[in-house]
């Protein structure tokens, strides 16, 4: 990082010196007449010339589309100097960005603080990796063996095939009659939430999914708490009040603007009137279907009944393409 910063600074000074040596003194550019200003301002070097205004086309068909802006014809512009100035501007921006990144990486800290900063960074990286590993291990470790096909009624053929394949890989004999192993892998989890008629199964899978790595040797709770402590310590070492302020240091947005945006999105997406209307529509449909849980829909019910309502309103069925393939295959039709 230090070598990169030094290189950029050297190049910056080199281009600055060359530009200054090749740029001749020029008179100040006259300000544009206020009547001709169109709200767009350009930085330029005035070397002489005379004002000129747009002229109408001979046919007059497009005269009303022209911008009535006073322009100065620049004569004898030094293009080499202009290139140097543009390069210097870009180089300056790159150097400023690299310097800011270097500061955020703690290069400006004193020896004791820098050593502490490095320790915080190393521990944070290890904890983040451990957090991800615990999630993956908890996901892989969960298995729910189902022996009665009625318990998995409603699941698409592809989900049943995955569950059967998992059971076979675990040593079970499965000839389309079970058992089936339900896991927390994304495709199976989403399919169970959307299509399983068995409410108890949906609840079990939902609770297992949202509580992954929350207890036992894979418990991520102390890891989360420690990561938050390290983030605050890191922010304070660099002179910030909290980690959020530190995080926005290298971003175009600000903390206040981010909060305003989140508030606007929250208000737009969680409109009470719309939320109540959607929930009532879902309850009414579940009630029409004779569901016992119609008056008390929980998180493991929302996706299931939303999918049923969507199918009834728009005649859509995610399982249909797979079922058509199965039927066609059984009838000997090549796909």
Coordinates of C-alpha atoms in Angstrom, one line a residue:
X1 CA 0.0 0.0 0.0
X2 CA 2.8 2.4 0.9
X3 CA 4.7 1.7 -2.3
X4 CA 1.5 2.3 -4.4
X5 CA 0.8 5.6 -2.7
X6 CA 4.4 6.8 -3.2
X7 CA 4.2 5.9 -6.9
X8 CA 1.0 7.8 -7.4
X9 CA 2.4 10.8 -5.6
X10 CA 5.6 10.8 -7.7
X11 CA 3.6 10.6 -11.0
X12 CA 1.3 13.4 -9.7
X13 CA 4.2 15.7 -9.1
X14 CA 5.8 14.8 -12.4
X15 CA 2.7 15.6 -14.4
X16 CA 2.2 18.8 -12.4
X17 CA 5.7 20.0 -13.1
X18 CA 5.4 19.3 -16.9
X19 CA 2.1 21.0 -17.1
X20 CA 3.3 24.1 -15.3
X21 CA 6.4 24.3 -17.6
X22 CA 4.4 24.1 -20.8
X23 CA 1.4 26.2 -19.9
X24 CA 1.9 29.9 -20.9
X25 CA 0.2 32.7 -19.0
X26 CA -3.1 33.6 -20.5
X27 CA -5.6 36.4 -19.8
X28 CA -8.6 35.6 -17.7
X29 CA -11.7 34.4 -19.5
X30 CA -14.5 36.9 -19.6
X31 CA -17.6 35.8 -17.8
X32 CA -20.5 34.7 -20.0
X33 CA -23.5 37.0 -20.3
X34 CA -26.2 36.1 -17.8
X35 CA -28.8 36.2 -20.5
X36 CA -27.1 33.5 -22.5
X37 CA -26.4 31.1 -19.5
X38 CA -28.1 27.7 -19.9
X39 CA -27.1 26.3 -16.5
X40 CA -24.1 24.4 -17.8
X41 CA -20.6 25.7 -16.9
X42 CA -17.3 24.5 -18.4
X43 CA -13.8 25.3 -17.2
X44 CA -11.7 26.5 -20.0
X45 CA -8.7 28.7 -20.8
X46 CA -9.4 31.9 -22.8
X47 CA -6.8 32.7 -25.4
X48 CA -8.7 35.2 -27.6
X49 CA -11.6 35.3 -29.9
X50 CA -15.0 36.9 -30.4
X51 CA -18.5 36.0 -29.2
X52 CA -20.7 34.1 -31.6
X53 CA -24.3 33.1 -31.3
X54 CA -26.3 30.3 -33.0
X55 CA -27.7 31.1 -36.4
X56 CA -31.1 29.9 -37.7
X57 CA -31.2 27.2 -40.3
X58 CA -32.2 28.4 -43.8
X59 CA -35.4 26.6 -43.6
X60 CA -36.2 27.8 -40.1
X61 CA -37.5 24.4 -39.1
X62 CA -35.2 23.8 -36.2
X63 CA -34.5 27.3 -35.1
X64 CA -36.7 27.0 -32.0
X65 CA -34.7 23.9 -30.9
X66 CA -31.4 25.7 -30.7
X67 CA -29.9 26.8 -27.4
X68 CA -29.5 30.5 -27.2
X69 CA -26.1 30.4 -25.6
X70 CA -23.2 32.8 -26.2
X71 CA -20.0 31.0 -27.0
X72 CA -16.4 32.1 -27.4
X73 CA -14.2 30.7 -30.1
X74 CA -11.0 29.5 -28.5
X75 CA -8.0 30.1 -30.7
X76 CA -4.7 28.5 -30.4
X77 CA -5.6 26.2 -27.5
X78 CA -2.7 24.2 -26.1
X79 CA -4.1 20.7 -26.3
X80 CA -1.0 19.2 -24.7
X81 CA -1.6 21.4 -21.6
X82 CA -5.2 20.4 -21.5
X83 CA -4.3 16.7 -21.6
X84 CA -1.9 17.3 -18.7
X85 CA -4.5 19.0 -16.7
X86 CA -7.0 16.2 -17.2
X87 CA -4.4 13.6 -16.3
X88 CA -3.5 15.5 -13.2
X89 CA -7.1 15.7 -12.2
X90 CA -7.6 12.0 -12.6
X91 CA -4.3 11.2 -10.9
X92 CA -5.2 13.5 -8.0
X93 CA -8.5 11.7 -7.5
X94 CA -6.8 8.3 -7.6
X95 CA -4.2 9.4 -5.1
X96 CA -6.8 10.9 -2.8
X97 CA -8.8 7.6 -2.9
X98 CA -5.7 5.5 -2.3
X99 CA -4.7 7.7 0.6
X100 CA -8.2 7.4 2.2
X101 CA -8.1 3.6 1.8
X102 CA -4.6 3.5 3.4
X103 CA -5.9 5.6 6.3
X104 CA -8.8 3.2 6.7
X105 CA -6.4 0.3 6.8
X106 CA -4.6 2.0 9.7
X107 CA -1.3 3.1 8.0
X108 CA -1.5 6.5 9.8
X109 CA -1.7 5.1 13.3
X110 CA 1.1 5.1 15.8
X111 CA 3.0 2.0 16.4
X112 CA 1.0 0.8 19.5
X113 CA -2.3 1.6 17.9
X114 CA -1.3 0.1 14.6
X115 CA -0.3 -3.2 16.3
X116 CA -3.7 -3.2 18.1
X117 CA -5.5 -2.4 14.8
X118 CA -3.8 -5.4 13.0
X119 CA -4.8 -7.7 15.9
X120 CA -8.4 -6.5 15.6
X121 CA -8.3 -7.1 11.8
X122 CA -6.9 -10.6 12.1
X123 CA -9.3 -11.7 14.8
X124 CA -12.3 -10.2 12.8
X125 CA -11.3 -12.2 9.7
X126 CA -11.0 -15.5 11.7
X127 CA -14.4 -14.9 13.3
X128 CA -16.1 -14.1 10.0
X129 CA -14.8 -17.3 8.5
X130 CA -15.8 -19.3 11.6
X131 CA -19.3 -17.7 11.4
X132 CA -19.8 -18.9 7.8
X133 CA -18.4 -22.3 8.5
X134 CA -20.9 -22.8 11.4
X135 CA -23.8 -21.8 9.1
X136 CA -22.7 -24.3 6.5
X137 CA -22.1 -27.1 9.0
X138 CA -25.4 -26.5 10.7
X139 CA -27.2 -26.6 7.4
X140 CA -25.5 -29.9 6.4
X141 CA -26.0 -31.5 9.8
X142 CA -29.8 -31.2 9.8
X143 CA -31.8 -34.1 8.5
X144 CA -35.5 -35.0 8.9
X145 CA -36.3 -38.5 7.9
X146 CA -39.9 -39.0 6.5
X147 CA -41.2 -42.5 6.0
X148 CA -44.9 -41.7 5.3
X149 CA -45.5 -40.1 1.9
X150 CA -48.6 -38.4 3.2
X151 CA -46.4 -36.2 5.4
X152 CA -44.7 -34.7 2.3
X153 CA -47.9 -34.4 0.2
X154 CA -47.8 -31.5 -2.2
X155 CA -44.0 -31.4 -2.8
X156 CA -43.0 -31.2 -6.5
X157 CA -41.5 -34.3 -8.1
X158 CA -38.0 -32.6 -8.2
X159 CA -38.0 -32.0 -4.5
X160 CA -39.1 -35.6 -3.8
X161 CA -36.3 -36.8 -6.1
X162 CA -33.7 -34.8 -4.2
X163 CA -35.0 -36.1 -0.9
X164 CA -35.0 -39.7 -2.1
X165 CA -31.5 -39.2 -3.5
X166 CA -30.3 -37.9 -0.2
X167 CA -31.8 -40.9 1.6
X168 CA -30.1 -43.3 -0.8
X169 CA -26.7 -41.6 -0.2
X170 CA -27.2 -42.1 3.5
X171 CA -27.7 -45.9 3.1
X172 CA -31.5 -46.1 2.9
X173 CA -33.2 -48.3 0.3
X174 CA -35.6 -46.1 -1.7
X175 CA -37.6 -47.4 -4.6
X176 CA -40.0 -44.4 -4.8
X177 CA -41.5 -45.6 -1.6
X178 CA -39.4 -43.8 1.0
X179 CA -37.9 -42.9 3.2
X180 CA -37.1 -39.3 2.2
X181 CA -34.7 -37.0 3.9
X182 CA -35.6 -33.3 4.1
X183 CA -32.6 -31.0 4.5
X184 CA -32.2 -27.3 4.9
X185 CA -30.6 -26.8 1.5
X186 CA -32.0 -23.8 -0.3
X187 CA -34.1 -25.6 -3.0
X188 CA -35.6 -28.1 -0.6
X189 CA -36.3 -25.5 2.1
X190 CA -38.1 -23.1 -0.3
X191 CA -40.1 -26.0 -1.8
X192 CA -41.3 -27.2 1.6
X193 CA -42.3 -23.7 2.6
X194 CA -44.3 -23.2 -0.6
X195 CA -45.8 -26.6 -1.4
X196 CA -45.9 -28.9 1.7
X197 CA -49.5 -29.4 2.8
X198 CA -48.2 -30.7 6.1
X199 CA -48.2 -27.6 8.4
X200 CA -46.3 -29.4 11.1
X201 CA -43.5 -30.2 8.6
X202 CA -43.4 -26.6 7.4
X203 CA -43.1 -25.4 11.0
X204 CA -40.3 -27.9 11.9
X205 CA -38.3 -26.9 8.8
X206 CA -38.8 -23.2 9.3
X207 CA -37.8 -23.2 12.9
X208 CA -34.7 -25.3 12.1
X209 CA -33.7 -23.0 9.3
X210 CA -34.0 -19.7 11.1
X211 CA -32.2 -21.1 14.2
X212 CA -29.2 -22.6 12.4
X213 CA -25.9 -22.3 14.3
X214 CA -27.6 -20.8 17.4
X215 CA -26.8 -23.4 20.0
X216 CA -24.2 -26.1 20.9
X217 CA -20.7 -26.2 19.4
X218 CA -21.8 -24.3 16.3
X219 CA -23.4 -21.5 18.3
X220 CA -22.7 -18.2 16.4
X221 CA -24.2 -15.9 19.1
X222 CA -20.9 -15.3 20.9
X223 CA -19.2 -14.8 17.6
X224 CA -21.6 -12.1 16.6
X225 CA -21.2 -10.3 19.9
X226 CA -17.4 -10.4 19.5
X227 CA -17.5 -9.2 15.9
X228 CA -19.6 -6.2 17.0
X229 CA -17.1 -5.4 19.8
X230 CA -14.2 -5.6 17.4
X231 CA -15.9 -3.3 14.8
X232 CA -16.5 -0.7 17.5
X233 CA -12.9 -0.9 18.6
X234 CA -11.7 -0.6 15.1
X235 CA -13.8 2.4 14.4
X236 CA -12.6 4.2 17.6
X237 CA -9.0 3.5 16.8
X238 CA -9.5 5.4 13.5
X239 CA -11.2 8.3 15.3
X240 CA -14.9 7.4 14.5
X241 CA -17.8 7.3 16.9
X242 CA -19.1 4.0 15.7
X243 CA -18.6 1.4 12.9
X244 CA -21.4 2.8 10.8
X245 CA -19.6 6.2 10.6
X246 CA -16.3 4.4 9.7
X247 CA -18.0 2.3 7.0
X248 CA -19.4 5.3 5.2
X249 CA -16.0 7.0 5.2
X250 CA -15.0 5.5 1.9
X251 CA -18.5 5.6 0.3
X252 CA -20.3 8.3 -1.6
X253 CA -23.3 8.1 0.7
X254 CA -23.5 9.4 4.3
X255 CA -24.9 7.8 7.4
X256 CA -27.8 10.3 7.6
X257 CA -28.7 9.8 3.9
X258 CA -28.6 6.1 4.3
X259 CA -31.0 6.3 7.3
X260 CA -33.3 8.5 5.3
X261 CA -33.3 6.0 2.4
X262 CA -34.0 3.1 4.8
X263 CA -36.9 5.1 6.4
X264 CA -38.4 5.9 3.0
X265 CA -38.1 2.3 1.8
X266 CA -39.7 1.1 5.1
X267 CA -42.6 3.5 4.8
X268 CA -43.2 2.5 1.2
X269 CA -43.0 -1.2 1.6
X270 CA -44.7 -1.5 5.0
X271 CA -47.7 0.6 4.4
X272 CA -50.1 -0.4 7.2
X273 CA -53.2 -0.2 4.9
X274 CA -51.6 -2.4 2.2
X275 CA -50.2 -4.9 4.8
X276 CA -53.6 -5.3 6.4
X277 CA -55.3 -5.7 3.1
X278 CA -52.9 -8.4 1.9
X279 CA -53.1 -10.3 5.2
X280 CA -56.9 -10.2 5.1
X281 CA -57.0 -11.5 1.6
X282 CA -54.7 -14.3 2.5
X283 CA -56.8 -15.2 5.6
X284 CA -60.0 -15.1 3.6
X285 CA -58.6 -17.5 0.9
X286 CA -57.2 -19.9 3.6
X287 CA -60.6 -19.8 5.3
X288 CA -62.4 -20.6 2.0
X289 CA -60.1 -23.6 1.7
X290 CA -61.1 -24.8 5.1
X291 CA -57.7 -24.3 6.7
X292 CA -57.7 -24.5 10.5
X293 CA -54.9 -22.0 10.7
X294 CA -56.7 -19.3 8.7
X295 CA -57.2 -17.0 11.7
X296 CA -53.7 -17.4 13.0
X297 CA -51.3 -17.5 10.1
X298 CA -47.6 -17.9 11.1
X299 CA -44.4 -17.4 9.2
X300 CA -44.4 -21.0 8.0
X301 CA -47.9 -20.5 6.6
X302 CA -47.4 -17.2 4.6
X303 CA -45.4 -18.7 1.7
X304 CA -47.7 -21.7 1.4
X305 CA -51.0 -19.8 1.2
X306 CA -49.5 -17.0 -0.9
X307 CA -48.5 -19.6 -3.5
X308 CA -52.0 -21.2 -3.4
X309 CA -53.6 -17.8 -3.8
X310 CA -51.3 -16.9 -6.7
X311 CA -52.1 -20.2 -8.4
X312 CA -55.9 -19.6 -8.0
X313 CA -55.7 -16.0 -9.3
X314 CA -53.4 -16.4 -12.2
X315 CA -53.7 -20.1 -13.1
X316 CA -50.0 -20.6 -12.4
X317 CA -48.3 -23.6 -11.0
X318 CA -44.6 -24.0 -10.5
X319 CA -44.9 -27.8 -10.3
X320 CA -46.6 -28.1 -13.7
X321 CA -43.5 -28.1 -15.9
X322 CA -41.8 -30.8 -13.9
X323 CA -45.0 -32.9 -13.7
X324 CA -45.4 -32.6 -17.5
X325 CA -41.9 -33.9 -18.0
X326 CA -42.6 -36.9 -15.7
X327 CA -45.8 -37.7 -17.5
X328 CA -44.2 -37.4 -20.9
X329 CA -41.3 -39.6 -19.8
X330 CA -43.6 -42.3 -18.4
X331 CA -45.5 -42.4 -21.7
X332 CA -42.3 -42.8 -23.7
X333 CA -42.3 -39.3 -25.2
X334 CA -38.8 -37.9 -25.8
X335 CA -38.2 -34.4 -24.5

